[in-house]
Amino acid sequence: MPLVSIVVPCFNEEAGIATFYTVLDASLRSVAGINWEILCVDDGSADGTLAALLALAAHDPRMKIVELSRNFGKEAALTAGLDAARGDAVIPLDADLQDPPSLISVMIEAWQAGAEVVQARRVDRSHDSLMKRQTATLFYRLHNRLSKIKIPENVGDFRLMDRAVVNALKRLPERQRFMKGLFAWVGFRTVTIDYARAERASGATKFSGFALWNFALEGFTSFSTAPLKVWTYLGGISAIATFAYGFYIVLRTVFFGIDVPGYASLLVAVLFFGSIQLISIGLLGEYIGRIYVETKQRPAYIIRKIYSGPEGT
Ligand code: UDP
Ligand code: MG
């Protein structure tokens, strides 16, 4: 029987984890002809998440817990889970029941019919805030304009991946892992199924405001160098415009003499080009910062302990 690994990144999910487990376990039991393992990654939770997971694992030999040494963020937690998963197929799943476990059986069917990736697309995001939906749409539009690697809109980390796909992901050596982009980058035969995204069962989202902004920057810079190249053209256009304007000023001076006032236009031009330069330097900084982090070659996550089996060993 094929082994299916469910990978669950958990960060401060104490309140909802037991309910999540009950729903997940029931969904898995309803799928005929598979073995499974539930691999929970405790991403340095500060609440009782680990204790709650251990209590569940005490009764379920199919549950395995990877405890990270601190909070490394969802992308790293997911990476840790994918590295530890042994399944013939691997399914990352959020611990807040926003990714419905009932979809797993549909995914497995599609996988057994030959798909290597079965991705779940959110057709109804009415439970996410308007702001989140709009910024998400903007991100996908802009990203897919800039990058050759297209990230499908409204598709999250919730998907089934064949062992071949997971192995391909494991070969990508980068430390800063923008998973949505990496998933798209590796390719493979992909099938999409639709679902309505539910509300978070309990607790609060860990991604808001500035965190999402940084996440979006990570996406742009990981998969496109267009933000770096655009300055050549902007600079070229403004150089041509400046040359034309200079020519005009020279002619005007020759024919009409020197016109002393010009304070406003001078100041506007100086400030404008000053800001443009700062923006372009800032963008360079974004990329250089990422190069710097990559060159240090620190691992994406550190494991404190792996618990597997009912003895909690
Ligand atoms: N998560 C994690 N580490 C973090 C933040 C989140 O492992 O630093 C997990 C979290 O426990 C959940 C999943 O990632 O299982 C998705 O997080 P969340 O529901 O907050 O994101 P949203 O659904 O709002 O995008
Ligand atoms: Mg969520």
CSV table of C-alpha atoms and ligand atoms in Angstrom, one decimal:
chain,number,residue,atom,x,y,z
A,1,MET,CA,0.0,0.0,0.0
A,2,PRO,CA,1.3,3.5,-0.8
A,3,LEU,CA,2.4,5.6,2.1
A,4,VAL,CA,1.0,9.2,2.3
A,5,SER,CA,2.8,11.7,4.5
A,6,ILE,CA,0.7,14.6,5.9
A,7,VAL,CA,3.1,17.4,6.8
A,8,VAL,CA,1.7,19.9,9.3
A,9,PRO,CA,3.6,23.1,10.3
A,10,CYS,CA,2.4,24.1,13.7
A,11,PHE,CA,3.2,27.4,15.4
A,12,ASN,CA,1.1,28.2,18.5
A,13,GLU,CA,-1.8,26.0,17.5
A,14,GLU,CA,-2.5,24.6,21.0
A,15,ALA,CA,-6.1,25.6,21.0
A,16,GLY,CA,-7.1,23.9,17.8
A,17,ILE,CA,-4.7,21.0,17.3
A,18,ALA,CA,-6.8,18.3,18.9
A,19,THR,CA,-9.8,19.1,16.8
A,20,PHE,CA,-7.6,19.3,13.8
A,21,TYR,CA,-6.2,15.9,14.5
A,22,THR,CA,-9.7,14.4,15.0
A,23,VAL,CA,-10.9,15.7,11.6
A,24,LEU,CA,-7.7,14.7,9.8
A,25,ASP,CA,-7.7,11.2,11.3
A,26,ALA,CA,-11.3,10.6,10.3
A,27,SER,CA,-10.6,11.8,6.7
A,28,LEU,CA,-7.6,9.6,6.4
A,29,ARG,CA,-9.5,6.6,7.7
A,30,SER,CA,-12.1,7.1,5.0
A,31,VAL,CA,-9.6,6.7,2.2
A,32,ALA,CA,-9.2,3.0,1.3
A,33,GLY,CA,-6.0,1.4,0.3
A,34,ILE,CA,-3.4,3.7,1.8
A,35,ASN,CA,-1.0,3.9,4.8
A,36,TRP,CA,-0.2,7.2,6.2
A,37,GLU,CA,2.0,9.1,8.6
A,38,ILE,CA,1.1,12.5,10.2
A,39,LEU,CA,4.2,14.6,10.5
A,40,CYS,CA,3.8,17.6,12.7
A,41,VAL,CA,6.5,20.2,12.8
A,42,ASP,CA,6.5,22.2,15.9
A,43,ASP,CA,7.9,25.5,14.7
A,44,GLY,CA,9.2,26.8,18.1
A,45,SER,CA,5.7,27.3,19.6
A,46,ALA,CA,5.6,29.3,22.8
A,47,ASP,CA,2.3,27.7,24.0
A,48,GLY,CA,1.4,24.1,24.8
A,49,THR,CA,1.4,22.9,21.1
A,50,LEU,CA,4.2,20.4,21.6
A,51,ALA,CA,2.6,18.9,24.7
A,52,ALA,CA,-0.7,18.7,22.9
A,53,LEU,CA,1.0,17.0,19.9
A,54,LEU,CA,2.8,14.5,22.2
A,55,ALA,CA,-0.4,13.6,23.9
A,56,LEU,CA,-1.9,12.8,20.5
A,57,ALA,CA,1.1,10.9,19.4
A,58,ALA,CA,0.9,8.8,22.5
A,59,HIS,CA,-2.2,7.1,21.1
A,60,ASP,CA,-1.2,7.1,17.4
A,61,PRO,CA,1.9,5.3,16.1
A,62,ARG,CA,1.3,6.9,12.8
A,63,MET,CA,2.1,10.3,14.2
A,64,LYS,CA,5.6,11.8,14.2
A,65,ILE,CA,6.7,15.1,15.6
A,66,VAL,CA,9.7,17.2,14.5
A,67,GLU,CA,10.5,19.8,17.1
A,68,LEU,CA,12.5,22.8,15.8
A,69,SER,CA,14.8,24.6,18.1
A,70,ARG,CA,13.0,28.0,17.7
A,71,ASN,CA,10.5,29.6,15.4
A,72,PHE,CA,12.0,29.5,11.9
A,73,GLY,CA,8.8,30.5,10.0
A,74,LYS,CA,6.3,28.5,8.0
A,75,GLU,CA,8.5,28.1,4.9
A,76,ALA,CA,11.3,26.6,7.0
A,77,ALA,CA,8.9,24.4,9.0
A,78,LEU,CA,7.5,23.1,5.8
A,79,THR,CA,10.9,22.3,4.5
A,80,ALA,CA,11.8,20.4,7.6
A,81,GLY,CA,8.6,18.4,7.2
A,82,LEU,CA,9.3,17.6,3.5
A,83,ASP,CA,12.8,16.5,4.4
A,84,ALA,CA,11.5,14.2,7.2
A,85,ALA,CA,8.6,12.8,5.2
A,86,ARG,CA,9.0,9.2,3.9
A,87,GLY,CA,5.7,8.9,1.9
A,88,ASP,CA,5.2,8.0,-1.7
A,89,ALA,CA,3.1,11.1,-1.7
A,90,VAL,CA,3.3,14.1,0.6
A,91,ILE,CA,0.6,16.6,1.5
A,92,PRO,CA,1.4,19.8,3.4
A,93,LEU,CA,-1.6,20.9,5.5
A,94,ASP,CA,-2.2,23.9,7.7
A,95,ALA,CA,-3.1,23.1,11.3
A,96,ASP,CA,-6.0,25.5,11.5
A,97,LEU,CA,-8.4,23.5,9.3
A,98,GLN,CA,-8.4,26.2,6.6
A,99,ASP,CA,-7.2,23.4,4.3
A,100,PRO,CA,-10.0,20.9,4.5
A,101,PRO,CA,-8.7,17.4,5.1
A,102,SER,CA,-11.8,16.1,3.3
A,103,LEU,CA,-10.1,17.0,0.1
A,104,ILE,CA,-7.3,14.5,0.7
A,105,SER,CA,-9.2,11.6,-0.7
A,106,VAL,CA,-9.9,13.6,-3.9
A,107,MET,CA,-6.2,14.4,-4.2
A,108,ILE,CA,-5.2,10.8,-3.7
A,109,GLU,CA,-7.6,9.7,-6.4
A,110,ALA,CA,-6.1,12.2,-8.9
A,111,TRP,CA,-2.6,11.1,-7.9
A,112,GLN,CA,-3.5,7.4,-8.5
A,113,ALA,CA,-4.9,8.4,-11.8
A,114,GLY,CA,-1.4,9.7,-12.8
A,115,ALA,CA,-1.0,13.3,-11.6
A,116,GLU,CA,2.3,14.1,-10.0
A,117,VAL,CA,1.0,17.3,-8.3
A,118,VAL,CA,-2.5,17.9,-7.3
A,119,GLN,CA,-2.9,21.5,-6.2
A,120,ALA,CA,-5.9,22.9,-4.4
A,121,ARG,CA,-7.2,26.2,-5.6
A,122,ARG,CA,-9.3,28.4,-3.3
A,123,VAL,CA,-12.4,29.5,-5.3
A,124,ASP,CA,-14.1,31.1,-2.3
A,125,ARG,CA,-11.9,33.2,-0.1
A,126,SER,CA,-14.7,35.2,1.5
A,127,HIS,CA,-13.4,34.2,4.9
A,128,ASP,CA,-10.1,36.0,4.3
A,129,SER,CA,-10.2,39.8,4.8
A,130,LEU,CA,-10.9,42.0,1.8
A,131,MET,CA,-7.4,43.6,2.3
A,132,LYS,CA,-5.7,40.2,2.3
A,133,ARG,CA,-7.5,39.1,-0.9
A,134,GLN,CA,-6.8,42.3,-2.7
A,135,THR,CA,-3.1,42.4,-1.8
A,136,ALA,CA,-2.9,38.7,-2.8
A,137,THR,CA,-4.4,39.4,-6.2
A,138,LEU,CA,-2.0,42.3,-6.7
A,139,PHE,CA,0.9,40.2,-5.7
A,140,TYR,CA,0.1,37.4,-8.2
A,141,ARG,CA,-0.5,39.8,-11.0
A,142,LEU,CA,2.7,41.7,-10.5
A,143,HIS,CA,4.7,38.6,-9.8
A,144,ASN,CA,3.5,36.8,-12.9
A,145,ARG,CA,4.2,39.9,-15.0
A,146,LEU,CA,7.8,40.1,-13.7
A,147,SER,CA,8.8,36.4,-13.5
A,148,LYS,CA,9.0,33.7,-16.0
A,149,ILE,CA,7.9,31.2,-13.4
A,150,LYS,CA,4.1,31.7,-13.1
A,151,ILE,CA,2.6,31.2,-9.6
A,152,PRO,CA,-1.0,30.1,-10.0
A,153,GLU,CA,-3.4,32.5,-8.4
A,154,ASN,CA,-5.2,31.4,-5.2
A,155,VAL,CA,-3.2,28.2,-4.8
A,156,GLY,CA,-1.5,27.9,-1.5
A,157,ASP,CA,0.8,25.2,0.0
A,158,PHE,CA,-2.0,22.8,0.2
A,159,ARG,CA,-1.3,20.2,-2.5
A,160,LEU,CA,-0.4,16.6,-3.0
A,161,MET,CA,3.1,15.9,-4.3
A,162,ASP,CA,4.5,12.7,-5.7
A,163,ARG,CA,7.8,11.4,-4.2
A,164,ALA,CA,9.6,12.5,-7.4
A,165,VAL,CA,8.4,16.1,-6.8
A,166,VAL,CA,9.5,16.1,-3.2
A,167,ASN,CA,12.9,14.8,-4.2
A,168,ALA,CA,13.2,17.6,-6.8
A,169,LEU,CA,12.3,20.2,-4.1
A,170,LYS,CA,14.9,18.7,-1.8
A,171,ARG,CA,17.5,19.3,-4.4
A,172,LEU,CA,17.0,23.0,-4.4
A,173,PRO,CA,19.7,24.3,-2.2
A,174,GLU,CA,18.5,27.8,-1.3
A,175,ARG,CA,18.1,28.8,2.3
A,176,GLN,CA,15.3,31.3,1.8
A,177,ARG,CA,12.6,29.2,0.6
A,178,PHE,CA,9.6,30.8,-1.0
A,179,MET,CA,7.7,27.6,-1.3
A,180,LYS,CA,4.9,28.7,-3.6
A,181,GLY,CA,7.6,29.7,-6.1
A,182,LEU,CA,9.6,26.6,-5.6
A,183,PHE,CA,6.6,24.4,-6.2
A,184,ALA,CA,5.9,26.2,-9.4
A,185,TRP,CA,9.6,26.1,-10.4
A,186,VAL,CA,9.9,22.3,-10.2
A,187,GLY,CA,7.0,21.8,-12.6
A,188,PHE,CA,5.7,18.2,-13.1
A,189,ARG,CA,2.2,17.0,-14.3
A,190,THR,CA,-0.2,19.1,-12.4
A,191,VAL,CA,-3.9,18.8,-11.7
A,192,THR,CA,-6.0,21.5,-10.0
A,193,ILE,CA,-9.0,20.9,-7.8
A,194,ASP,CA,-11.2,23.7,-6.4
A,195,TYR,CA,-12.3,24.2,-2.8
A,196,ALA,CA,-13.8,26.9,-0.6
A,197,ARG,CA,-11.4,28.2,2.0
A,198,ALA,CA,-12.8,27.9,5.5
A,199,GLU,CA,-12.4,30.3,8.3
A,200,ARG,CA,-9.6,29.6,10.8
A,201,ALA,CA,-11.0,27.1,13.3
A,202,SER,CA,-9.3,28.8,16.3
A,203,GLY,CA,-6.4,31.1,17.1
A,204,ALA,CA,-5.2,33.9,14.9
A,205,THR,CA,-3.3,34.2,11.6
A,206,LYS,CA,0.4,34.6,11.8
A,207,PHE,CA,0.6,36.5,8.6
A,208,SER,CA,-0.5,40.1,8.5
A,209,GLY,CA,0.7,43.5,7.5
A,210,PHE,CA,4.4,43.8,7.4
A,211,ALA,CA,5.0,40.0,7.4
A,212,LEU,CA,2.9,39.7,4.2
A,213,TRP,CA,4.8,42.6,2.6
A,214,ASN,CA,8.1,41.0,3.4
A,215,PHE,CA,6.8,37.7,2.1
A,216,ALA,CA,5.8,39.3,-1.2
A,217,LEU,CA,9.3,40.9,-1.5
A,218,GLU,CA,10.8,37.5,-0.9
A,219,GLY,CA,8.6,36.2,-3.8
A,220,PHE,CA,9.6,38.9,-6.2
A,221,THR,CA,13.3,38.8,-5.5
A,222,SER,CA,13.5,35.0,-5.4
A,223,PHE,CA,12.0,34.5,-8.9
A,224,SER,CA,12.7,37.7,-10.9
A,225,THR,CA,15.6,40.0,-11.6
A,226,ALA,CA,13.3,42.5,-13.4
A,227,PRO,CA,13.3,44.9,-10.4
A,228,LEU,CA,17.1,45.1,-10.8
A,229,LYS,CA,17.1,45.6,-14.5
A,230,VAL,CA,14.3,48.2,-14.7
A,231,TRP,CA,16.7,51.0,-13.5
A,232,THR,CA,18.8,50.7,-16.7
A,233,TYR,CA,15.8,51.7,-18.7
A,234,LEU,CA,14.4,54.2,-16.3
A,235,GLY,CA,17.9,55.8,-16.2
A,236,GLY,CA,18.1,55.7,-20.0
A,237,ILE,CA,14.7,57.4,-20.4
A,238,SER,CA,15.5,60.1,-17.9
A,239,ALA,CA,18.9,60.7,-19.4
A,240,ILE,CA,17.3,61.3,-22.8
A,241,ALA,CA,14.7,63.6,-21.3
A,242,THR,CA,17.4,65.5,-19.4
A,243,PHE,CA,19.4,65.9,-22.6
A,244,ALA,CA,16.4,67.2,-24.4
A,245,TYR,CA,15.6,69.6,-21.6
A,246,GLY,CA,19.3,70.7,-21.5
A,247,PHE,CA,19.2,71.4,-25.2
A,248,TYR,CA,16.1,73.5,-24.8
A,249,ILE,CA,17.6,75.5,-22.0
A,250,VAL,CA,20.7,76.2,-24.0
A,251,LEU,CA,18.7,77.4,-27.0
A,252,ARG,CA,16.5,79.5,-24.8
A,253,THR,CA,19.5,81.1,-23.1
A,254,VAL,CA,21.1,81.8,-26.5
A,255,PHE,CA,18.0,83.4,-28.0
A,256,PHE,CA,16.4,85.0,-25.0
A,257,GLY,CA,19.3,85.5,-22.5
A,258,ILE,CA,19.7,84.2,-19.0
A,259,ASP,CA,16.5,83.8,-17.0
A,260,VAL,CA,17.4,83.8,-13.3
A,261,PRO,CA,14.3,82.3,-11.6
A,262,GLY,CA,14.2,78.5,-11.8
A,263,TYR,CA,14.4,77.6,-8.1
A,264,ALA,CA,11.3,75.5,-8.1
A,265,SER,CA,12.1,73.4,-11.2
A,266,LEU,CA,15.7,72.9,-9.9
A,267,LEU,CA,14.6,71.7,-6.5
A,268,VAL,CA,11.9,69.4,-8.0
A,269,ALA,CA,14.5,67.8,-10.4
A,270,VAL,CA,17.1,67.4,-7.6
A,271,LEU,CA,14.6,65.8,-5.2
A,272,PHE,CA,13.1,63.6,-7.9
A,273,PHE,CA,16.3,62.1,-9.1
A,274,GLY,CA,17.5,61.8,-5.5
A,275,SER,CA,14.5,59.7,-4.6
A,276,ILE,CA,14.7,57.6,-7.7
A,277,GLN,CA,18.3,56.8,-6.8
A,278,LEU,CA,17.5,55.9,-3.3
A,279,ILE,CA,14.7,53.6,-4.4
A,280,SER,CA,17.1,51.8,-6.8
A,281,ILE,CA,19.8,51.5,-4.2
A,282,GLY,CA,17.2,50.2,-1.8
A,283,LEU,CA,16.2,47.5,-4.3
A,284,LEU,CA,19.9,46.6,-4.8
A,285,GLY,CA,20.0,46.3,-1.1
A,286,GLU,CA,17.2,43.8,-1.1
A,287,TYR,CA,19.0,41.5,-3.5
A,288,ILE,CA,22.4,42.0,-1.9
A,289,GLY,CA,20.9,41.2,1.5
A,290,ARG,CA,19.6,38.0,0.1
A,291,ILE,CA,22.9,37.1,-1.5
A,292,TYR,CA,24.5,37.7,1.8
A,293,VAL,CA,22.2,35.4,3.7
A,294,GLU,CA,22.6,32.7,1.0
A,295,THR,CA,26.4,32.8,1.1
A,296,LYS,CA,26.4,32.2,4.8
A,297,GLN,CA,24.9,28.8,4.0
A,298,ARG,CA,23.2,28.4,7.3
A,299,PRO,CA,20.7,25.6,7.4
A,300,ALA,CA,17.0,26.6,6.8
A,301,TYR,CA,16.1,25.1,10.2
A,302,ILE,CA,17.5,23.3,13.2
A,303,ILE,CA,15.8,20.3,14.8
A,304,ARG,CA,15.8,19.9,18.6
A,305,LYS,CA,14.2,16.5,18.7
A,306,ILE,CA,12.3,14.0,16.6
A,307,TYR,CA,9.5,12.1,18.4
A,308,SER,CA,8.2,9.0,16.6
A,309,GLY,CA,6.2,6.1,17.9
A,310,PRO,CA,3.9,5.9,20.9
A,311,GLU,CA,6.7,5.8,23.3
A,312,GLY,CA,7.6,9.4,22.3
A,313,THR,CA,11.2,8.4,21.5
B,1,UDP,N1,3.0,28.5,10.9
B,1,UDP,C1,4.3,28.0,11.2
B,1,UDP,N2,5.3,28.9,11.5
B,1,UDP,C2,5.1,30.3,11.5
B,1,UDP,C3,3.8,30.7,11.1
B,1,UDP,C4,2.8,29.8,10.8
B,1,UDP,O1,4.5,26.8,11.2
B,1,UDP,O2,6.0,31.0,11.9
B,1,UDP,C5,2.0,27.5,10.5
B,1,UDP,C6,0.7,27.7,11.3
B,1,UDP,O3,0.7,27.0,12.5
B,1,UDP,C7,-0.4,27.1,10.3
B,1,UDP,C8,0.2,27.5,9.0
B,1,UDP,O4,1.6,27.8,9.2
B,1,UDP,O5,-0.5,25.7,10.5
B,1,UDP,C9,-0.5,28.6,8.3
B,1,UDP,O6,-0.4,29.8,9.2
B,1,UDP,P1,-1.7,30.8,9.3
B,1,UDP,O7,-2.9,30.0,9.4
B,1,UDP,O8,-1.3,31.8,10.4
B,1,UDP,O9,-1.6,31.5,7.9
B,1,UDP,P2,-2.8,32.0,7.0
B,1,UDP,O10,-3.7,30.8,6.8
B,1,UDP,O11,-3.5,33.1,7.7
B,1,UDP,O12,-2.2,32.4,5.7
B,2,MG,MG,-4.5,29.8,8.3
